[in-house]
CSV table of C-alpha atoms in Angstrom, one decimal:
chain,number,residue,atom,x,y,z
A,1,MET,CA,0.0,0.0,0.0
A,2,SER,CA,1.5,3.4,-1.0
A,3,PHE,CA,-0.8,5.7,1.0
A,4,THR,CA,-4.0,5.9,3.0
A,5,LEU,CA,-7.1,7.8,1.8
A,6,ALA,CA,-9.8,8.8,4.3
A,7,ILE,CA,-13.3,9.6,2.9
A,8,VAL,CA,-14.9,12.3,5.0
A,9,GLY,CA,-18.0,14.5,4.8
A,10,ARG,CA,-21.5,15.1,6.1
A,11,PRO,CA,-23.8,12.2,6.7
A,12,ASN,CA,-25.5,10.7,3.7
A,13,VAL,CA,-23.3,12.2,1.0
A,14,GLY,CA,-22.3,8.8,-0.3
A,15,LYS,CA,-19.0,8.0,1.6
A,16,SER,CA,-19.8,4.3,2.1
A,17,THR,CA,-21.0,3.9,-1.5
A,18,LEU,CA,-17.7,5.3,-2.7
A,19,PHE,CA,-15.8,3.1,-0.3
A,20,ASN,CA,-17.5,0.0,-1.7
A,21,ARG,CA,-16.8,1.2,-5.2
A,22,LEU,CA,-13.0,1.5,-4.4
A,23,VAL,CA,-12.6,-1.8,-2.6
A,24,GLY,CA,-14.8,-3.6,-5.2
A,25,LYS,CA,-17.0,-5.3,-2.6
A,26,ARG,CA,-20.1,-4.4,-0.6
A,27,LEU,CA,-18.3,-4.3,2.7
A,28,ALA,CA,-19.8,-1.1,4.2
A,29,LEU,CA,-23.5,-0.9,5.0
A,30,VAL,CA,-25.4,1.4,2.7
A,31,ASP,CA,-28.8,2.9,3.4
A,32,ASP,CA,-30.8,6.0,2.5
A,33,GLN,CA,-31.1,7.2,6.0
A,34,PRO,CA,-28.2,9.3,7.3
A,35,GLY,CA,-25.7,8.3,10.0
A,36,VAL,CA,-25.4,4.6,9.1
A,37,THR,CA,-21.6,4.4,9.4
A,38,ARG,CA,-20.3,5.0,13.0
A,39,ASP,CA,-16.9,3.3,13.2
A,40,LEU,CA,-13.8,3.5,11.0
A,41,ARG,CA,-13.8,0.8,8.4
A,42,GLU,CA,-10.6,0.2,6.4
A,43,GLY,CA,-10.2,-1.7,3.2
A,44,GLU,CA,-7.8,-2.5,0.4
A,45,ALA,CA,-8.7,-0.2,-2.5
A,46,ARG,CA,-7.8,-0.6,-6.2
A,47,LEU,CA,-8.0,2.2,-8.7
A,48,GLY,CA,-6.3,1.4,-12.0
A,49,ASP,CA,-2.7,0.3,-11.1
A,50,LEU,CA,-2.9,2.1,-7.7
A,51,ARG,CA,-3.1,0.0,-4.5
A,52,PHE,CA,-3.9,1.9,-1.3
A,53,THR,CA,-5.8,1.8,2.0
A,54,VAL,CA,-9.2,3.6,2.0
A,55,ILE,CA,-10.9,4.5,5.3
A,56,ASP,CA,-14.7,4.9,5.5
A,57,THR,CA,-15.6,7.3,8.3
A,58,ALA,CA,-18.7,8.4,10.1
A,59,GLY,CA,-20.5,11.5,8.9
A,60,LEU,CA,-19.1,14.7,10.3
A,61,GLU,CA,-21.4,16.2,12.9
A,62,GLU,CA,-21.4,19.7,14.4
A,63,ALA,CA,-21.7,18.2,17.9
A,64,THR,CA,-18.5,18.4,20.1
A,65,ASP,CA,-19.8,17.1,23.4
A,66,ASP,CA,-19.7,13.6,24.8
A,67,SER,CA,-22.9,12.6,23.0
A,68,LEU,CA,-22.9,9.7,20.4
A,69,GLN,CA,-22.5,12.2,17.6
A,70,GLY,CA,-19.7,14.0,19.4
A,71,ARG,CA,-17.8,10.7,19.9
A,72,MET,CA,-18.3,9.8,16.2
A,73,ARG,CA,-16.9,13.2,15.2
A,74,ARG,CA,-13.8,12.7,17.3
A,75,LEU,CA,-13.2,9.3,15.8
A,76,THR,CA,-13.5,10.8,12.3
A,77,GLU,CA,-11.1,13.6,13.2
A,78,ARG,CA,-8.7,10.9,14.3
A,79,ALA,CA,-8.9,9.2,10.9
A,80,VAL,CA,-8.2,12.5,9.3
A,81,GLU,CA,-5.0,12.9,11.3
A,82,MET,CA,-3.7,9.4,10.6
A,83,ALA,CA,-4.5,9.4,6.8
A,84,ASP,CA,-2.1,10.7,4.2
A,85,ILE,CA,-4.9,12.1,1.9
A,86,CYS,CA,-8.4,13.2,2.7
A,87,LEU,CA,-11.2,13.1,0.2
A,88,PHE,CA,-13.7,15.6,1.3
A,89,LEU,CA,-17.1,14.5,-0.2
A,90,VAL,CA,-20.0,16.9,-0.6
A,91,ASP,CA,-23.5,16.4,-2.0
A,92,GLY,CA,-23.7,18.0,-5.5
A,93,ARG,CA,-27.5,17.9,-5.4
A,94,ALA,CA,-27.9,19.4,-2.0
A,95,GLY,CA,-25.3,22.1,-2.6
A,96,ILE,CA,-22.8,23.6,-0.2
A,97,THR,CA,-24.0,24.0,3.3
A,98,ALA,CA,-22.7,26.0,6.3
A,99,ALA,CA,-21.5,22.7,7.8
A,100,ASP,CA,-19.5,22.0,4.7
A,101,GLN,CA,-17.8,25.4,5.0
A,102,GLY,CA,-16.9,24.7,8.6
A,103,PHE,CA,-15.6,21.2,7.9
A,104,ALA,CA,-13.5,22.5,5.0
A,105,ASP,CA,-11.7,24.9,7.5
A,106,ILE,CA,-11.0,22.0,9.9
A,107,LEU,CA,-9.5,19.8,7.1
A,108,ARG,CA,-7.2,22.6,5.9
A,109,ARG,CA,-5.7,22.7,9.4
A,110,LYS,CA,-5.5,19.0,10.1
A,111,ASN,CA,-4.4,17.5,6.8
A,112,ALA,CA,-2.0,18.9,4.1
A,113,HIS,CA,-3.5,16.9,1.2
A,114,VAL,CA,-7.2,17.4,0.8
A,115,ILE,CA,-9.1,16.4,-2.4
A,116,LEU,CA,-12.6,17.9,-2.9
A,117,GLY,CA,-15.1,15.5,-4.4
A,118,VAL,CA,-18.7,16.4,-5.5
A,119,ASN,CA,-20.7,13.2,-5.3
A,120,LYS,CA,-24.1,12.7,-7.0
A,121,ALA,CA,-22.9,15.0,-9.7
A,122,GLU,CA,-24.1,12.9,-12.7
A,123,GLY,CA,-26.3,14.8,-15.2
A,124,ARG,CA,-27.4,18.4,-15.1
A,125,ALA,CA,-28.7,18.1,-11.5
A,126,GLY,CA,-25.2,18.1,-10.1
A,127,GLU,CA,-23.7,20.9,-12.2
A,128,ASP,CA,-24.8,23.7,-9.9
A,129,GLY,CA,-23.3,21.9,-6.9
A,130,ALA,CA,-20.0,21.3,-8.7
A,131,LEU,CA,-19.7,25.0,-9.5
A,132,GLU,CA,-20.7,26.0,-6.0
A,133,ALA,CA,-18.0,23.8,-4.5
A,134,TRP,CA,-15.3,26.2,-5.7
A,135,SER,CA,-16.3,28.5,-2.9
A,136,LEU,CA,-14.8,26.0,-0.3
A,137,GLY,CA,-11.3,27.1,-1.4
A,138,LEU,CA,-10.0,23.5,-1.7
A,139,GLY,CA,-9.0,23.6,-5.4
A,140,GLU,CA,-10.8,22.2,-8.4
A,141,PRO,CA,-13.6,19.9,-7.3
A,142,LEU,CA,-13.9,16.4,-8.9
A,143,ARG,CA,-17.3,15.5,-10.2
A,144,LEU,CA,-18.1,12.0,-9.0
A,145,SER,CA,-20.9,9.5,-9.0
A,146,ALA,CA,-20.1,6.7,-6.5
A,147,GLU,CA,-23.3,4.9,-7.4
A,148,HIS,CA,-22.6,4.7,-11.1
A,149,GLY,CA,-18.8,4.8,-11.1
A,150,GLU,CA,-18.4,8.1,-12.9
A,151,GLY,CA,-15.4,10.3,-12.3
A,152,MET,CA,-13.1,7.5,-11.2
A,153,ASP,CA,-10.6,8.3,-13.9
A,154,ASP,CA,-10.4,11.9,-12.7
A,155,LEU,CA,-9.8,10.7,-9.1
A,156,TYR,CA,-7.0,8.4,-10.5
A,157,ARG,CA,-5.2,11.2,-12.2
A,158,VAL,CA,-5.2,13.3,-9.0
A,159,LEU,CA,-4.0,10.4,-6.8
A,160,VAL,CA,-1.1,9.3,-9.1
A,161,PRO,CA,1.2,12.2,-8.4
A,162,LEU,CA,0.7,11.8,-4.6
A,163,SER,CA,1.2,8.0,-4.5
A,164,ASP,CA,5.0,8.2,-5.0
A,165,GLU,CA,5.4,10.6,-2.1
A,166,PHE,CA,3.8,8.2,0.3
A,167,GLU,CA,5.2,4.9,-1.0
A,168,ALA,CA,8.1,4.9,1.3
A,169,ARG,CA,5.8,5.4,4.3
A,170,ALA,CA,3.6,2.4,3.3
A,171,SER,CA,6.3,-0.1,4.3
A,172,ASP,CA,6.0,1.0,7.9
A,173,TYR,CA,2.2,1.1,8.0
A,174,ALA,CA,0.4,-2.1,8.7
A,175,PRO,CA,-3.1,-1.7,7.2
A,176,VAL,CA,-6.2,-3.3,8.6
A,177,THR,CA,-8.2,-4.6,5.7
A,178,ASP,CA,-11.8,-5.9,5.6
A,179,VAL,CA,-11.3,-8.8,3.1
A,180,ASP,CA,-13.1,-12.0,2.7
A,181,VAL,CA,-11.0,-14.7,4.3
A,182,SER,CA,-12.0,-18.3,3.3
A,183,GLU,CA,-11.1,-21.4,5.1
A,184,GLU,CA,-8.0,-23.3,4.0
A,185,GLU,CA,-7.9,-27.0,4.7
A,186,THR,CA,-4.6,-28.5,5.6
A,187,ASP,CA,-3.4,-32.1,5.4
A,188,GLU,CA,-0.5,-31.5,7.7
A,189,ASP,CA,-0.4,-32.9,11.2
A,190,ALA,CA,1.1,-29.7,12.7
A,191,VAL,CA,-1.3,-27.0,13.8
A,192,PRO,CA,-0.8,-23.9,11.5
A,193,VAL,CA,0.8,-21.0,13.4
A,194,PRO,CA,-0.8,-17.6,12.9
A,195,THR,CA,1.5,-15.1,11.0
A,196,ARG,CA,1.1,-11.5,9.9
A,197,ALA,CA,0.2,-12.7,6.5
A,198,LYS,CA,-2.4,-15.1,7.8
A,199,PRO,CA,-3.4,-13.9,11.3
A,200,LEU,CA,-5.7,-15.7,13.6
A,201,GLN,CA,-9.3,-14.7,12.7
A,202,ILE,CA,-11.4,-14.0,15.8
A,203,ALA,CA,-15.1,-12.8,15.9
A,204,VAL,CA,-16.7,-11.4,19.1
A,205,ILE,CA,-20.5,-11.9,19.1
A,206,GLY,CA,-23.2,-11.4,21.6
A,207,ARG,CA,-26.3,-9.5,22.5
A,208,PRO,CA,-26.4,-5.7,22.5
A,209,ASN,CA,-24.6,-3.8,25.2
A,210,ALA,CA,-22.6,-6.9,26.3
A,211,GLY,CA,-19.3,-5.0,25.9
A,212,LYS,CA,-17.9,-6.3,22.7
A,213,SER,CA,-16.4,-3.1,21.4
A,214,THR,CA,-15.0,-2.2,24.8
A,215,LEU,CA,-13.4,-5.7,25.0
A,216,ILE,CA,-11.7,-5.3,21.6
A,217,ASN,CA,-10.4,-1.8,22.5
A,218,ARG,CA,-8.9,-3.3,25.6
A,219,ILE,CA,-7.3,-6.1,23.6
A,220,ILE,CA,-5.7,-3.9,21.0
A,221,GLY,CA,-4.7,-1.2,23.6
A,222,GLU,CA,-6.4,1.8,22.0
A,223,ASP,CA,-9.9,3.3,21.6
A,224,ARG,CA,-10.2,2.2,18.0
A,225,LEU,CA,-13.9,1.3,18.1
A,226,LEU,CA,-16.8,3.6,19.2
A,227,THR,CA,-18.2,2.7,22.6
A,228,GLY,CA,-20.7,4.2,25.0
A,229,PRO,CA,-23.6,3.4,27.4
A,230,GLU,CA,-26.1,3.3,24.5
A,231,ALA,CA,-27.1,-0.2,23.3
A,232,GLY,CA,-26.6,-1.0,19.6
A,233,ILE,CA,-23.8,1.5,18.8
A,234,THR,CA,-21.9,-0.9,16.5
A,235,ARG,CA,-23.6,-1.5,13.1
A,236,ASP,CA,-20.9,-2.7,10.7
A,237,ALA,CA,-18.7,-5.8,11.4
A,238,ILE,CA,-15.4,-4.0,11.8
A,239,SER,CA,-12.1,-5.9,11.7
A,240,VAL,CA,-9.0,-4.7,13.4
A,241,ALA,CA,-5.5,-6.2,13.1
A,242,ALA,CA,-3.3,-6.4,16.1
A,243,ASP,CA,-0.5,-8.3,17.9
A,244,TRP,CA,-2.0,-9.8,21.0
A,245,GLN,CA,0.6,-11.2,23.4
A,246,GLY,CA,2.8,-12.2,20.5
A,247,THR,CA,-0.1,-13.7,18.4
A,248,PRO,CA,-1.0,-11.9,15.1
A,249,ILE,CA,-4.8,-11.6,15.1
A,250,ARG,CA,-7.6,-10.0,13.1
A,251,ILE,CA,-10.5,-9.5,15.4
A,252,PHE,CA,-14.0,-8.7,14.2
A,253,ASP,CA,-16.4,-6.5,16.2
A,254,THR,CA,-20.0,-7.3,15.4
A,255,ALA,CA,-23.4,-5.7,16.0
A,256,GLY,CA,-25.4,-6.9,18.9
A,257,MET,CA,-27.9,-9.7,17.9
A,258,ARG,CA,-31.4,-9.4,19.4
A,259,LYS,CA,-34.2,-11.9,19.0
A,260,ARG,CA,-35.4,-12.2,15.4
A,261,ALA,CA,-38.9,-11.2,16.3
A,262,LYS,CA,-37.6,-7.9,17.7
A,263,VAL,CA,-35.5,-7.1,14.6
A,264,VAL,CA,-37.9,-5.1,12.4
A,265,ASP,CA,-35.7,-2.2,11.3
A,266,LYS,CA,-34.0,-2.7,7.9
A,267,LEU,CA,-30.7,-1.3,9.0
A,268,GLU,CA,-30.6,-3.6,12.1
A,269,LYS,CA,-31.3,-6.6,9.8
A,270,LEU,CA,-28.3,-5.6,7.6
A,271,SER,CA,-26.1,-5.2,10.7
A,272,VAL,CA,-27.0,-8.7,12.0
A,273,SER,CA,-26.4,-10.1,8.6
A,274,ASP,CA,-23.0,-8.5,8.5
A,275,GLY,CA,-22.2,-10.0,11.9
A,276,LEU,CA,-23.2,-13.5,10.8
A,277,ARG,CA,-20.9,-13.0,7.8
A,278,ALA,CA,-18.0,-12.2,10.1
A,279,VAL,CA,-18.6,-15.4,12.0
A,280,ARG,CA,-18.3,-17.4,8.8
A,281,PHE,CA,-14.9,-15.8,8.1
A,282,ALA,CA,-13.7,-16.4,11.7
A,283,GLU,CA,-11.7,-19.3,13.0
A,284,VAL,CA,-12.4,-18.8,16.7
A,285,VAL,CA,-15.7,-17.2,17.9
A,286,VAL,CA,-15.9,-15.5,21.3
A,287,VAL,CA,-19.5,-15.5,22.6
A,288,LEU,CA,-19.6,-12.6,25.0
A,289,LEU,CA,-22.2,-12.8,27.8
A,290,ASP,CA,-23.3,-10.2,30.4
A,291,VAL,CA,-22.7,-11.6,33.9
A,292,GLU,CA,-25.9,-10.0,35.1
A,293,ILE,CA,-28.1,-11.9,32.6
A,294,PRO,CA,-26.0,-14.8,31.3
A,295,PHE,CA,-27.2,-17.8,29.2
A,296,GLU,CA,-30.5,-16.2,28.1
A,297,GLN,CA,-32.3,-17.7,25.2
A,298,GLN,CA,-30.7,-15.4,22.7
A,299,ASP,CA,-27.2,-16.2,24.1
A,300,LEU,CA,-27.9,-19.9,23.5
A,301,ARG,CA,-29.0,-19.3,19.9
A,302,ILE,CA,-25.9,-17.3,19.2
A,303,ALA,CA,-23.6,-20.0,20.6
A,304,ASP,CA,-25.5,-22.7,18.8
A,305,PHE,CA,-25.1,-20.7,15.5
A,306,ALA,CA,-21.3,-20.5,16.0
A,307,GLU,CA,-21.2,-24.3,16.6
A,308,THR,CA,-23.4,-25.0,13.6
A,309,GLU,CA,-21.0,-23.0,11.4
A,310,GLY,CA,-18.2,-25.2,12.7
A,311,ARG,CA,-16.2,-22.6,14.5
A,312,ALA,CA,-14.1,-23.0,17.6
A,313,VAL,CA,-16.1,-21.5,20.4
A,314,VAL,CA,-15.0,-19.7,23.6
A,315,ILE,CA,-17.6,-18.5,26.1
A,316,ALA,CA,-16.5,-15.2,27.8
A,317,VAL,CA,-18.5,-13.7,30.7
A,318,ASN,CA,-18.0,-9.9,30.8
A,319,LYS,CA,-18.4,-7.4,33.6
A,320,TRP,CA,-16.8,-9.8,36.2
A,321,ASP,CA,-15.7,-6.7,38.2
A,322,LEU,CA,-19.3,-6.2,39.3
A,323,VAL,CA,-19.6,-9.6,40.9
A,324,GLU,CA,-19.2,-9.9,44.7
A,325,ASP,CA,-19.3,-13.7,45.5
A,326,ARG,CA,-17.2,-14.8,42.6
A,327,GLN,CA,-16.7,-18.4,43.6
A,328,GLU,CA,-20.4,-19.1,43.9
A,329,LYS,CA,-21.2,-17.2,40.7
A,330,LEU,CA,-18.5,-19.1,38.8
A,331,ARG,CA,-19.9,-22.5,40.0
A,332,GLU,CA,-23.4,-21.4,38.9
A,333,LEU,CA,-22.2,-20.3,35.5
A,334,LYS,CA,-20.5,-23.6,34.9
A,335,GLU,CA,-23.6,-25.5,35.8
A,336,GLN,CA,-25.7,-23.4,33.5
A,337,PHE,CA,-23.2,-23.9,30.7
A,338,ASP,CA,-23.2,-27.7,31.0
A,339,ARG,CA,-27.0,-27.8,31.2
A,340,SER,CA,-27.8,-25.3,28.4
A,341,LEU,CA,-25.1,-26.0,25.8
A,342,PRO,CA,-24.4,-29.8,25.8
A,343,GLN,CA,-23.2,-29.5,22.2
A,344,LEU,CA,-20.3,-27.4,23.4
A,345,ARG,CA,-19.4,-29.6,26.4
A,346,GLY,CA,-15.9,-28.8,27.5
A,347,ALA,CA,-15.6,-25.5,25.7
A,348,PRO,CA,-13.5,-22.8,27.6
A,349,LEU,CA,-15.5,-20.6,29.9
A,350,VAL,CA,-13.6,-17.5,30.8
A,351,THR,CA,-14.5,-14.6,33.1
A,352,VAL,CA,-13.3,-11.1,32.0
A,353,SER,CA,-13.7,-7.4,32.6
A,354,ALA,CA,-13.5,-5.3,29.5
A,355,ALA,CA,-13.6,-2.2,31.7
A,356,THR,CA,-10.5,-3.1,33.8
A,357,GLY,CA,-8.7,-5.6,31.5
A,358,ARG,CA,-8.9,-8.4,34.1
A,359,GLY,CA,-8.9,-11.9,32.6
A,360,LEU,CA,-7.6,-11.0,29.2
A,361,ASP,CA,-4.6,-13.3,29.6
A,362,ARG,CA,-6.9,-16.2,30.4
A,363,LEU,CA,-9.0,-15.3,27.4
A,364,HIS,CA,-5.9,-15.3,25.1
A,365,ASP,CA,-4.9,-18.7,26.4
A,366,ALA,CA,-8.4,-20.1,25.9
A,367,ILE,CA,-8.6,-18.9,22.3
A,368,ILE,CA,-5.2,-20.4,21.4
A,369,SER,CA,-6.2,-23.7,23.1
A,370,ALA,CA,-9.6,-23.8,21.2
A,371,TYR,CA,-7.7,-23.0,17.9
A,372,GLN,CA,-5.3,-25.8,18.4
A,373,VAL,CA,-8.1,-28.3,19.2
A,374,TRP,CA,-10.0,-27.0,16.1
A,375,ASN,CA,-6.9,-28.0,14.0
A,376,ARG,CA,-6.2,-31.3,15.6
A,377,ARG,CA,-5.6,-34.4,13.5
A,378,ILE,CA,-5.7,-38.0,14.7
A,379,THR,CA,-4.0,-40.9,12.8
A,380,THR,CA,-6.2,-43.7,11.4
A,381,ALA,CA,-4.3,-46.3,13.4
A,382,LYS,CA,-5.2,-44.6,16.7
A,383,LEU,CA,-8.8,-44.0,15.6
A,384,ASN,CA,-9.4,-47.7,14.8
A,385,GLN,CA,-7.7,-48.9,18.0
A,386,TRP,CA,-10.0,-46.5,19.9
A,387,LEU,CA,-13.1,-47.7,17.8
A,388,GLY,CA,-12.4,-51.3,18.8
A,389,ALA,CA,-12.3,-50.4,22.5
A,390,MET,CA,-15.5,-48.3,22.2
A,391,THR,CA,-17.5,-51.1,20.5
A,392,GLU,CA,-16.2,-53.7,22.9
A,393,ALA,CA,-17.3,-51.6,25.9
A,394,HIS,CA,-20.6,-50.7,24.3
A,395,PRO,CA,-21.6,-52.7,21.2
A,396,PRO,CA,-23.8,-51.0,18.6
A,397,PRO,CA,-27.5,-52.0,18.6
A,398,ALA,CA,-29.0,-54.8,16.5
A,399,PRO,CA,-32.2,-53.4,14.9
A,400,GLY,CA,-34.3,-56.3,13.6
A,401,GLY,CA,-31.9,-58.8,15.0
A,402,ARG,CA,-29.1,-57.8,12.7
A,403,ARG,CA,-26.2,-56.1,14.5
A,404,ILE,CA,-24.7,-53.0,13.0
A,405,ARG,CA,-21.0,-53.6,12.3
A,406,LEU,CA,-18.6,-50.7,12.6
A,407,ARG,CA,-15.8,-51.4,10.1
A,408,TYR,CA,-13.2,-48.6,10.4
A,409,MET,CA,-12.9,-44.9,11.0
A,410,THR,CA,-10.6,-42.2,9.5
A,411,GLN,CA,-10.3,-38.4,9.8
A,412,VAL,CA,-10.9,-36.6,6.5
A,413,LYS,CA,-10.6,-33.0,7.6
A,414,THR,CA,-9.8,-30.5,10.3
A,415,ARG,CA,-11.2,-27.0,11.1
A,416,PRO,CA,-13.4,-28.5,12.6
A,417,PRO,CA,-12.4,-32.1,12.9
A,418,GLY,CA,-14.4,-34.3,10.6
A,419,PHE,CA,-14.5,-38.1,10.7
A,420,VAL,CA,-15.9,-40.8,8.4
A,421,LEU,CA,-17.1,-44.1,9.9
A,422,MET,CA,-17.7,-47.0,7.6
A,423,CYS,CA,-20.4,-49.3,8.8
A,424,SER,CA,-23.3,-51.6,7.8
A,425,HIS,CA,-26.8,-50.1,7.8
A,426,PRO,CA,-25.7,-46.5,8.7
A,427,ASP,CA,-29.3,-45.2,8.4
A,428,GLN,CA,-30.3,-47.5,11.3
A,429,LEU,CA,-27.6,-46.3,13.8
A,430,PRO,CA,-29.4,-44.4,16.6
A,431,GLU,CA,-28.5,-40.8,17.3
A,432,SER,CA,-27.7,-41.8,20.9
A,433,TYR,CA,-24.9,-44.1,19.7
A,434,ARG,CA,-23.6,-41.4,17.5
A,435,ARG,CA,-23.4,-39.0,20.5
A,436,TYR,CA,-21.7,-41.8,22.4
A,437,LEU,CA,-19.0,-41.9,19.8
A,438,VAL,CA,-18.6,-38.1,19.5
A,439,ASN,CA,-18.3,-37.7,23.3
A,440,GLY,CA,-15.8,-40.5,23.3
A,441,LEU,CA,-13.7,-38.7,20.7
A,442,ARG,CA,-13.8,-35.6,22.9
A,443,ASP,CA,-12.7,-37.4,26.0
A,444,SER,CA,-10.1,-39.8,24.5
A,445,PHE,CA,-8.3,-37.4,22.2
A,446,ASP,CA,-8.7,-34.2,24.3
A,447,MET,CA,-11.0,-32.2,22.0
A,448,PRO,CA,-13.2,-30.4,24.4
A,449,GLY,CA,-15.8,-27.9,23.1
A,450,THR,CA,-14.9,-28.0,19.4
A,451,PRO,CA,-17.5,-29.0,16.8
A,452,ILE,CA,-17.0,-32.6,15.6
A,453,ARG,CA,-18.5,-33.8,12.4
A,454,LEU,CA,-19.1,-37.6,12.2
A,455,THR,CA,-20.3,-39.0,8.8
A,456,LEU,CA,-21.6,-42.5,8.5
A,457,ARG,CA,-21.1,-44.4,5.2
A,458,SER,CA,-22.2,-47.9,4.2
A,459,GLN,CA,-19.8,-50.7,3.4
A,460,SER,CA,-21.4,-53.9,2.1
A,461,ASP,CA,-20.4,-57.4,3.2
A,462,LYS,CA,-21.3,-58.9,-0.1
A,463,ASN,CA,-18.8,-60.4,-2.4
A,464,PRO,CA,-18.8,-58.2,-5.5
A,465,TYR,CA,-18.0,-61.2,-7.7
A,466,ARG,CA,-20.7,-63.5,-6.3
A,467,ALA,CA,-23.5,-62.2,-8.6
A,468,LYS,CA,-21.4,-62.5,-11.7
A,469,LYS,CA,-21.9,-65.7,-13.8
A,470,LYS,CA,-18.9,-67.6,-15.0
A,471,SER,CA,-18.4,-67.3,-18.7
A,472,THR,CA,-18.4,-70.4,-20.8
A,473,PRO,CA,-15.3,-70.9,-23.1
A,474,SER,CA,-16.2,-70.3,-26.8
A,475,ARG,CA,-15.0,-73.8,-27.8
A,476,LEU,CA,-17.6,-75.4,-25.4
A,477,ARG,CA,-20.6,-73.1,-26.2
A,478,LYS,CA,-21.9,-75.4,-29.0
A,479,HIS,CA,-21.9,-78.4,-26.7
A,480,VAL,CA,-23.9,-76.6,-23.9
A,481,GLY,CA,-27.2,-78.5,-23.3
A,482,LYS,CA,-26.2,-81.5,-25.5
A,483,PRO,CA,-25.3,-85.0,-24.3
A,484,ILE,CA,-21.6,-85.7,-24.3
A,485,LYS,CA,-20.5,-88.6,-26.5
A,486,THR,CA,-18.4,-91.3,-25.0
């Protein structure tokens, strides 16, 4: 990456639409209502032969207090300071407002390289706004249409002279990119070690106001994500790259997930969908609970979704600093966990305090442990030795008087561990016996908590050559059925 470009401007001028246009994917949420974007979202942008980091910011508000709008403004101003170039976007159809004039003065003081872009300038409707933009004193305005891709060649010509100036700085800047990360299967016995090129993917999910953004800020050591007492602040699934106790990670902050019946707003539906997408990209999912109301129905649904998607799961209970009788509370939490989530039996349960940072070392160790189990591979020889002992201790049932025979087992994949069991009459093997085998795998090979996929396949006892008729030699075919002369 040669430089970083921050897109700033008033709410609803098309910043997120332009961001999606530059990165080539619909990463940022886009809606007609203003103020959709609240956090800083970074992505890998491509424009011609230019490669750079683009930052989508919250709409600049005139509030400067500690309200939500004021905190959003401070976060945007921080992006302006850290960016090499600022693209100040105005609405060509709405014209230049007093707020645009004030923000232009701020940008001149905070950033040396400011590009003025007039969005929604396609056709005659945007001509007046483009001419009026000269009054901001930021040089020649670029007429753009983020929705239709117009004006991208003009933006390219402006950025090319600036790219060489910042190319040397790019080697020292580690960008945080929101890119689709697909699972990669490995046939090696060794657990892959996270690197800067392939960091450990972690998603933090939970109900609204559980403290997800606060926890991630504490992990990365800076106020990178917008936080506050209001529930539902986070809307986009924002990923942040960091080095956590020597482990390169990319951690996803997601929107709070309420019960489906309560989600009626279109924007909230988009936010939840974006969070579910982050879970599918993650390797380890941290289900964050509120210690005051843990293991409610929605928490169980969220944890079950992570297990269904085949992710390594860690249960973290936040706001532990508010608990007085901690030993009794911890015992109660473990009982609730074992009773409510049997499909995640043995998964790590960690108590943390995002406000004070207590328990983050235990959370790190639990995530690494869950990741290693998620990548574990068992040799076929050990599996079949174990299978013999399991069937000897508890033979499979005999429906209709014919016992189901378990032939052999092998592991076909990791992430999560997947096994194939060859047997007779797989469709008649009861679910209880399948659970018996899965729980045995967890206990015998130290795989607590991780999802285990067990597939049954049929193997016939029949001789494949028994049904074939022996062919008669051609020299004897004319004598078949006739008496033999002696």
